[in-house]
Short mmCIF file of C-alpha atoms in Angstrom, two decimals:
data_model
loop_
_atom_site.label_atom_id
_atom_site.label_comp_id
_atom_site.label_asym_id
_atom_site.label_seq_id
_atom_site.Cartn_x
_atom_site.Cartn_y
_atom_site.Cartn_z
CA UNK A 1 0.00 0.00 0.00
CA UNK A 2 1.22 3.48 -0.81
CA UNK A 3 0.69 6.19 1.78
CA UNK A 4 0.64 9.94 1.10
CA UNK A 5 3.66 10.45 3.39
CA UNK A 6 5.66 8.11 1.14
CA UNK A 7 4.76 10.29 -1.85
CA UNK A 8 5.09 13.65 -0.12
CA UNK A 9 6.96 15.06 -3.10
CA UNK A 10 3.69 14.85 -5.10
CA UNK A 11 1.67 16.91 -2.61
CA UNK A 12 1.20 20.60 -3.55
CA UNK A 13 3.67 22.75 -1.62
CA UNK A 14 0.94 25.03 -0.25
CA UNK A 15 -0.60 22.04 1.55
CA UNK A 16 2.66 20.76 3.01
CA UNK A 17 3.40 19.51 5.61
CA UNK A 18 0.02 19.81 7.32
CA UNK A 19 -1.88 17.54 4.95
CA UNK A 20 0.72 14.77 5.25
CA UNK A 21 0.82 14.99 9.05
CA UNK A 22 -2.99 15.04 9.25
CA UNK A 23 -3.24 11.97 7.00
CA UNK A 24 -0.66 10.14 9.11
CA UNK A 25 -2.47 11.02 12.35
CA UNK A 26 -5.79 9.81 10.94
CA UNK A 27 -4.18 6.58 9.72
CA UNK A 28 -2.52 6.06 13.13
CA UNK A 29 -5.84 6.45 14.93
CA UNK A 30 -7.33 3.83 12.63
CA UNK A 31 -4.45 1.43 13.35
CA UNK A 32 -4.95 1.74 17.10
CA UNK A 33 -8.70 1.12 17.06
CA UNK A 34 -9.53 -1.88 19.25
CA UNK A 35 -5.86 -2.06 20.27
CA UNK A 36 -6.73 -3.24 23.77
CA UNK A 37 -8.49 -6.29 22.33
CA UNK A 38 -5.41 -7.52 20.44
CA UNK A 39 -2.97 -10.16 21.59
CA UNK A 40 0.54 -9.07 22.57
CA UNK A 41 1.90 -10.37 19.27
CA UNK A 42 -0.70 -8.43 17.28
CA UNK A 43 0.00 -5.29 19.33
CA UNK A 44 3.68 -5.64 18.50
CA UNK A 45 2.91 -5.88 14.79
CA UNK A 46 0.67 -2.81 14.91
CA UNK A 47 3.25 -0.81 16.85
CA UNK A 48 6.01 -1.85 14.46
CA UNK A 49 3.91 -0.84 11.45
CA UNK A 50 3.11 2.58 12.91
CA UNK A 51 6.70 3.29 14.00
CA UNK A 52 8.04 2.13 10.64
CA UNK A 53 5.68 4.39 8.72
CA UNK A 54 6.41 7.31 11.05
CA UNK A 55 10.09 6.91 10.27
CA UNK A 56 9.35 6.93 6.54
CA UNK A 57 7.17 10.03 6.88
CA UNK A 58 9.80 11.88 8.90
CA UNK A 59 12.52 10.90 6.44
CA UNK A 60 10.50 12.18 3.48
CA UNK A 61 9.56 15.43 5.24
CA UNK A 62 13.20 15.97 6.15
CA UNK A 63 14.35 15.32 2.58
CA UNK A 64 11.86 17.93 1.37
CA UNK A 65 13.05 20.45 3.97
CA UNK A 66 10.02 20.51 6.26
CA UNK A 67 11.89 19.06 9.24
CA UNK A 68 15.23 20.51 10.31
#
């Protein structure tokens, strides 16, 4: 799956970085829905996925000059 934060270079500059951060926050909330009902292994997978994507978003925003 391709996420907007992995294609941040295609987002119009006037919308950056707010639209990417908002999309990531919305996606993160969706990932953590029903988190308390998951097994420890499933929680680990969800956390890894979120942290991994956060790293990718931060890397892309830094490459585009939005994070110092």
